[in-house]
C-alpha positions as a LaTeX table, in Angstrom:
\begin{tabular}{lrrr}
\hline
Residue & $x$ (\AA) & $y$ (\AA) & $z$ (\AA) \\
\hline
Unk1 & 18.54 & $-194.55$ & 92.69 \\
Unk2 & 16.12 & $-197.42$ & 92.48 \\
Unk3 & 13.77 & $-198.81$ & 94.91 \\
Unk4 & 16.09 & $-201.60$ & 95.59 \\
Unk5 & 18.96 & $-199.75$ & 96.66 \\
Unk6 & 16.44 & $-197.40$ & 99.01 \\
Unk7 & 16.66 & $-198.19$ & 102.74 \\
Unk8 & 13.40 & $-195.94$ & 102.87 \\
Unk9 & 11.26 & $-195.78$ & 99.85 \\
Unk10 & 7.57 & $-194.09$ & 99.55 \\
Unk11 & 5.05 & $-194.22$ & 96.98 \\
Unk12 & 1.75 & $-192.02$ & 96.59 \\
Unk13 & 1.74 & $-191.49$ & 100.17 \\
Unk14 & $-1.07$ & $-189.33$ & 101.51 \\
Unk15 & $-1.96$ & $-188.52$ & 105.00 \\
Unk16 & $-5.10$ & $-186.63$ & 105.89 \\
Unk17 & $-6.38$ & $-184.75$ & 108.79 \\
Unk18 & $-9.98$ & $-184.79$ & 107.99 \\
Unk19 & $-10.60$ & $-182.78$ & 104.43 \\
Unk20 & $-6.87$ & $-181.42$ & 104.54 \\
Unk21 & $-4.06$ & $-183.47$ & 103.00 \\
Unk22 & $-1.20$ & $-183.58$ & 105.06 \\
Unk23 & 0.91 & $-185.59$ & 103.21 \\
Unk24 & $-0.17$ & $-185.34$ & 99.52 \\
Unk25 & 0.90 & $-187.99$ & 96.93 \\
Unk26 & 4.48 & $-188.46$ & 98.22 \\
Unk27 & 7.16 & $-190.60$ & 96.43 \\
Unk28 & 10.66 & $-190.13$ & 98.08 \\
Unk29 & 14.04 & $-192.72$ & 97.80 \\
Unk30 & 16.77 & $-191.98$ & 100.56 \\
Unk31 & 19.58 & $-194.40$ & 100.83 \\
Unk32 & 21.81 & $-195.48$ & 103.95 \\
Unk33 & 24.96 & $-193.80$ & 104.78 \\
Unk34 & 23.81 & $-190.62$ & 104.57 \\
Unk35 & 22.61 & $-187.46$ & 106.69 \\
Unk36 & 19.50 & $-186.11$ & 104.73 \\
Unk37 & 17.72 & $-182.66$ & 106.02 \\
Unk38 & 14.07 & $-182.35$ & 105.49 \\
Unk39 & 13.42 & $-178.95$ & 105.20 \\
Unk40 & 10.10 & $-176.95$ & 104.74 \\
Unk41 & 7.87 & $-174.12$ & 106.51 \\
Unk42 & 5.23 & $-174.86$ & 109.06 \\
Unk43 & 2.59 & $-177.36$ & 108.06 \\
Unk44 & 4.17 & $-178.69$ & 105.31 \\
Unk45 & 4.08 & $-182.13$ & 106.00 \\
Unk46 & 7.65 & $-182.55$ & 107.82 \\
Unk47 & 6.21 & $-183.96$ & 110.84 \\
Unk48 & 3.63 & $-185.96$ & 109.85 \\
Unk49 & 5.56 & $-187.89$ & 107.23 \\
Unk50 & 8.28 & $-188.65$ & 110.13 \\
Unk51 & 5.21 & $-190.29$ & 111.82 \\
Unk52 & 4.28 & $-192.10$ & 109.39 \\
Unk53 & 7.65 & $-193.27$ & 108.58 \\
Unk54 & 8.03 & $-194.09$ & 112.24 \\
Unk55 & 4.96 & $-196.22$ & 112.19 \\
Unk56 & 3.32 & $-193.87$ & 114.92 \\
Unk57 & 0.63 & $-192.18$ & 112.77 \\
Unk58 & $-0.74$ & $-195.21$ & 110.96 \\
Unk59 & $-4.24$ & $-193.72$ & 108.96 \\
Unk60 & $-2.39$ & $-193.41$ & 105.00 \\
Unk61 & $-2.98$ & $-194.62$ & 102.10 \\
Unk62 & 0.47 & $-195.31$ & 99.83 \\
Unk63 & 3.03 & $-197.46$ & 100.24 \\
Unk64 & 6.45 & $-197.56$ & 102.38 \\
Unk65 & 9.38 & $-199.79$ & 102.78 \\
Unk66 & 11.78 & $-199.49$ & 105.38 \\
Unk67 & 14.69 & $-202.05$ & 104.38 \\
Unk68 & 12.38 & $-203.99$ & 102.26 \\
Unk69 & 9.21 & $-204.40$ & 104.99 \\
Unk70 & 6.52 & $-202.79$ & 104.71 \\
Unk71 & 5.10 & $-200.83$ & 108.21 \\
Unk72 & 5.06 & $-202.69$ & 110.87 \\
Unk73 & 7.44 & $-204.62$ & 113.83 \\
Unk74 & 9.92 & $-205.19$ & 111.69 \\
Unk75 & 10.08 & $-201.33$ & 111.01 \\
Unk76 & 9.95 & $-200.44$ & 114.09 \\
Unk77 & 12.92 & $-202.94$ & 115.46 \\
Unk78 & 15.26 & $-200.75$ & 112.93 \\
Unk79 & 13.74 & $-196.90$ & 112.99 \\
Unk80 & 14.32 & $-194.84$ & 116.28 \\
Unk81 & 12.34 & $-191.82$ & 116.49 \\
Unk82 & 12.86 & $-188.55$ & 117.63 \\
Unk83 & 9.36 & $-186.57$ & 117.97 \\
Unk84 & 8.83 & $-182.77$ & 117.82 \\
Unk85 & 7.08 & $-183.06$ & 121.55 \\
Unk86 & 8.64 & $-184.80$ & 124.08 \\
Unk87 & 6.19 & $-188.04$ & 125.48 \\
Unk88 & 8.54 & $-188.64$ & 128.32 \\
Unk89 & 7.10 & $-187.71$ & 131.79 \\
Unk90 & 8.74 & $-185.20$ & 133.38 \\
Unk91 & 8.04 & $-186.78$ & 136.98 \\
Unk92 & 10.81 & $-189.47$ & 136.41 \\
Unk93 & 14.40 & $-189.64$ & 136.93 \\
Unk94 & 16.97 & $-190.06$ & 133.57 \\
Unk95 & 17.69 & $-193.68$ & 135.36 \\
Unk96 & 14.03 & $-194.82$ & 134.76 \\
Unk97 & 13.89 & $-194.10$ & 131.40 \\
Unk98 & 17.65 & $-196.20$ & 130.66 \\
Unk99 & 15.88 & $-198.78$ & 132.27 \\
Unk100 & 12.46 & $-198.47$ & 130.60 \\
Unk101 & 13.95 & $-198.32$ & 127.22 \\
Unk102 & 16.93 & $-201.18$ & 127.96 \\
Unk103 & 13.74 & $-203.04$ & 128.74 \\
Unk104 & 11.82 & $-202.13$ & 125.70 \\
Unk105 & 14.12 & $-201.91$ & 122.56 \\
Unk106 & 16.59 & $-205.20$ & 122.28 \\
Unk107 & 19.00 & $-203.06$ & 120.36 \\
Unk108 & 19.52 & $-200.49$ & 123.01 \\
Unk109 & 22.95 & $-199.84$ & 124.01 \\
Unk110 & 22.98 & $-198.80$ & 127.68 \\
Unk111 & 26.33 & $-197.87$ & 128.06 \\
Unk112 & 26.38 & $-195.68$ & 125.14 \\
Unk113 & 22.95 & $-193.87$ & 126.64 \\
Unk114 & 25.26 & $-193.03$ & 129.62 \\
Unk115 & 28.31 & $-192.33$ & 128.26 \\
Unk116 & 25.77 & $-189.12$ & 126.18 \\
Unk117 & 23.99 & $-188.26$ & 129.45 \\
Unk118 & 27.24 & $-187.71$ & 131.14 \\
Unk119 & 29.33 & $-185.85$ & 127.98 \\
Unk120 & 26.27 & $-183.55$ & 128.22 \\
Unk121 & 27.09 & $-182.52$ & 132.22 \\
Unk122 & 23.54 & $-184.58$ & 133.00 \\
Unk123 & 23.30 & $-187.08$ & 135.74 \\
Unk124 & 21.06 & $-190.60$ & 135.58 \\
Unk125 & 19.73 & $-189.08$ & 139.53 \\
Unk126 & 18.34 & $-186.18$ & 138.35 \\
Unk127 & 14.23 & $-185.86$ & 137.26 \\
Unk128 & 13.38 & $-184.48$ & 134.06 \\
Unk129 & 11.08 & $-181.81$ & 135.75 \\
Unk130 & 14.39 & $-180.08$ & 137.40 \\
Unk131 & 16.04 & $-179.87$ & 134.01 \\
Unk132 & 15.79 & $-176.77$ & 131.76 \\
Unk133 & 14.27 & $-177.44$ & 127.88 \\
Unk134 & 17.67 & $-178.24$ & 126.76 \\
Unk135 & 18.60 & $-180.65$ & 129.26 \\
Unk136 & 15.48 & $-182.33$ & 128.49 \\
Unk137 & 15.73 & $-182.34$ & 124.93 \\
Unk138 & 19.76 & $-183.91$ & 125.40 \\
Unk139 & 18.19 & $-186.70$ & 126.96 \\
Unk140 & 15.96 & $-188.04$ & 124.56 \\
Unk141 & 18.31 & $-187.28$ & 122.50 \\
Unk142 & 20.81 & $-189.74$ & 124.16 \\
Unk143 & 17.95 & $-192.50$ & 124.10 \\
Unk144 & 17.05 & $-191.50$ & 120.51 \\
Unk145 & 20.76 & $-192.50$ & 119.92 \\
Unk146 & 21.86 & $-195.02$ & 121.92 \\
Unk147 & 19.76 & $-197.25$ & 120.07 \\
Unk148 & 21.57 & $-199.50$ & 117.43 \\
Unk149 & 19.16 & $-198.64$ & 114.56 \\
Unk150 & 19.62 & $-198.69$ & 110.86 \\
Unk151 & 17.41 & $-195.48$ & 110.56 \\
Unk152 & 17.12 & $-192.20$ & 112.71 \\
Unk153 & 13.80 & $-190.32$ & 112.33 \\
Unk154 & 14.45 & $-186.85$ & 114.33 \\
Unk155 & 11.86 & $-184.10$ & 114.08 \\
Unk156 & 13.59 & $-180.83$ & 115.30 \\
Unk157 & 16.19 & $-181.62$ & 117.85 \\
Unk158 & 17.75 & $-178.47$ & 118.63 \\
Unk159 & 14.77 & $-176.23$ & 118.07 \\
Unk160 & 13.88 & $-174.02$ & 121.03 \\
Unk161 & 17.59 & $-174.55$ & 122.75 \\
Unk162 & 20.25 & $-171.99$ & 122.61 \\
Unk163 & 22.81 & $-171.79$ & 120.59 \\
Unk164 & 25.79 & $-173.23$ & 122.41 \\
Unk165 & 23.55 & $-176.36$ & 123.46 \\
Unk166 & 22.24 & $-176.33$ & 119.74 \\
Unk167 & 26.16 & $-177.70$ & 118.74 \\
Unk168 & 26.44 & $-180.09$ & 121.87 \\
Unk169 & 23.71 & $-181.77$ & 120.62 \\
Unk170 & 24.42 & $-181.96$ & 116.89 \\
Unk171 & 28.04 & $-183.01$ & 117.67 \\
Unk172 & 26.59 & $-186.14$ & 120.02 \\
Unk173 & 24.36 & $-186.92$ & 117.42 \\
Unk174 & 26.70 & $-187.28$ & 114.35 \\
Unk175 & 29.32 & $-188.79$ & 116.90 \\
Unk176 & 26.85 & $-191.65$ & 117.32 \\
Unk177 & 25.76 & $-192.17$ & 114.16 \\
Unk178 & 26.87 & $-195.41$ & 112.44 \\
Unk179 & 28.13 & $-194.44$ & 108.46 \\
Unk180 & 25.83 & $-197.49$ & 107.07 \\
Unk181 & 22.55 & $-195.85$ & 109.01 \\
Unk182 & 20.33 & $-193.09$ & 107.48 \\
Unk183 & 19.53 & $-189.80$ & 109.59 \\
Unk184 & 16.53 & $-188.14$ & 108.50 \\
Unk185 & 16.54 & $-184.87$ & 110.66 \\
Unk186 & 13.29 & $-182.03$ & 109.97 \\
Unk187 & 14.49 & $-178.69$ & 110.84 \\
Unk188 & 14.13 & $-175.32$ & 109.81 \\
Unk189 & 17.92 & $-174.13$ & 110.94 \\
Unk190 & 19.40 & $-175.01$ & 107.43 \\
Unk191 & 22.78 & $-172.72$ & 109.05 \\
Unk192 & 23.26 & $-175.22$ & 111.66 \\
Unk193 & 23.26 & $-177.91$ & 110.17 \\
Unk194 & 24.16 & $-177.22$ & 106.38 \\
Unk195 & 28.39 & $-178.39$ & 106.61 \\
Unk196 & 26.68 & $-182.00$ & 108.15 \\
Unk197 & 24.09 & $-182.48$ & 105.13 \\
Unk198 & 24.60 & $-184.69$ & 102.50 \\
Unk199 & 21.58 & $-184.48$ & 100.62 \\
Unk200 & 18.08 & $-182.53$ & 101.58 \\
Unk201 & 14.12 & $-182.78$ & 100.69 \\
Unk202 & 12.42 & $-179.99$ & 100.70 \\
Unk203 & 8.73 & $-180.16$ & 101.02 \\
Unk204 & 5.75 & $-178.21$ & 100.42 \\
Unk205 & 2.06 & $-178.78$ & 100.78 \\
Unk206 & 2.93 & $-182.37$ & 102.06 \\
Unk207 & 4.78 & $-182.95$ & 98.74 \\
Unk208 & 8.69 & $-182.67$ & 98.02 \\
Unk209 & 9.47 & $-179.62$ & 96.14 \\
Unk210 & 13.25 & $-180.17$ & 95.42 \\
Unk211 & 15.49 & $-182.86$ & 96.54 \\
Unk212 & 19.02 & $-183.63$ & 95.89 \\
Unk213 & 22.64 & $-183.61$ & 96.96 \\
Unk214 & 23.64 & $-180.81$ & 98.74 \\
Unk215 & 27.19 & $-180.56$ & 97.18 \\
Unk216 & 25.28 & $-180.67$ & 93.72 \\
Unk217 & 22.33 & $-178.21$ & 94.67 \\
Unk218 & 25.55 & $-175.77$ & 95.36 \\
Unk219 & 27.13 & $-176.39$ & 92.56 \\
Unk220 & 23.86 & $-175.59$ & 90.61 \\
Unk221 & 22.51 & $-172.36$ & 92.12 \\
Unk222 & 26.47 & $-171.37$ & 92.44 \\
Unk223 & 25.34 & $-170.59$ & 96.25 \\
Unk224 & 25.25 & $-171.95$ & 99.88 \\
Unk225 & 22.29 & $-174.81$ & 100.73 \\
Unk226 & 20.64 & $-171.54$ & 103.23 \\
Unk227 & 20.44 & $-169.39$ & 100.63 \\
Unk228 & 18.68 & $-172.23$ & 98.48 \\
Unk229 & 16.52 & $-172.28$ & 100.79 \\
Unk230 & 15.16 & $-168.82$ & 101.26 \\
Unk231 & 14.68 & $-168.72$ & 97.51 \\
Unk232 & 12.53 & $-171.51$ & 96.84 \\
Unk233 & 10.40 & $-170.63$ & 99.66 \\
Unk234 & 10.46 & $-166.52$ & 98.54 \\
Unk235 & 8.91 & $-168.37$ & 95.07 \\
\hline
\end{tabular}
């Protein structure tokens, strides 16, 4: 892949948090149309480099191109970003934030936000502070998604929910996705989310350690993309 055909494309990024390098030396390439895991163990650099790439952590030196621009409000306008925390306060009803974000993004799609919030059993009424983690977490998921972007940054989604939510979410968010867009998604449940992959990074020490298609990465270690996994972190 050349830089032309990327849709995201990094060089020498590096991130630091005082004397430790975060992000060290980075060049990636990911394409559109595709579902791409970024996989790693604590502290490896997943976060922060969604950050980045979301135009929220801005202190780097490098370069990055998102559809040709480099950082900035044209970036934004086409990346929606799913953090690891959620920033929304929990004082609010879900109605405030449809309108707060109908008001805010020009590409949000309203009635696709409430078409989620309602296939997840959630009501627009009800405040976030009555809602259990995963109730939460479907909801910023459903304004995460509703948004018309080219690229999805989402930083552990359906970490600390239960199982049976873990799939209502996952389903929504594929559902959603348009097959021209790029999902980025961080997470460390490689078994969840291995038959939706189409390629994977894997990072360590805030630089990618392996990266490839996942059919091809199979094919190669003549074993399943989890399995993978566990043995290049064992090493």
């Amino acid at each position: 892949m050349t830089e032309n055909d990327s849709l995201i494309s990094v060089r020498d990024l590096t991130v630091r948090y005082g004397q430790r390098r975060a992000v060290d030396h980075l060049d990636l390439d990911l394409a559109g149309g595709q579902i791409v895991g970024l996989l790693g163990e604590n502290g490896c650099g997943k976060s922060t480099l969604l950050k980045t790439l979301a135009g929220v952590y801005a202190d780097h030196s490098g370069e990055i191109r998102i559809a040709g621009h480099a950082l900035g409000p044209q970036t934004k306008a086409i990346v929606s970003y799913l953090p690891d925390r959620s920033a929304l306060p929990e004082r609010y009803r879900v109605h405030y934030f449809l309108d707060l974000f109908e008001d805010f993004f020009t590409d949000f799609d309203r009635a696709k936000a409430a078409e989620l919030i309602g296939g997840f059993g959630l009501k627009e009424s009800m405040k976030l502070k009555e809602m259990s983690k995963g109730m939460r977490e479907k909801v910023h998921v459903a304004l995460t998604m509703a948004r018309r972007a080219r690229v999805y940054l989402l930083d552990e989604p359906i970490s600390g929910v239960d199982p049976s939510a873990r799939e209502g979410i996952l389903e929504a968010i594929l559902r959603t996705l348009e097959p021209d867009s790029l999902l980025l998604i961080a997470t460390h449940l490689v078994h969840d989310l291995e038959t939706s992959l189409d390629s994977v990074v894997m990072m360590r020490h805030g630089g990618v350690l392996l990266t490839g298609q996942v059919d091809d990465l199979r094919a190669e270690h003549g074993t399943s993309l989890e399995q993978i996994f566990r043995k290049v972190y064992r090493s």
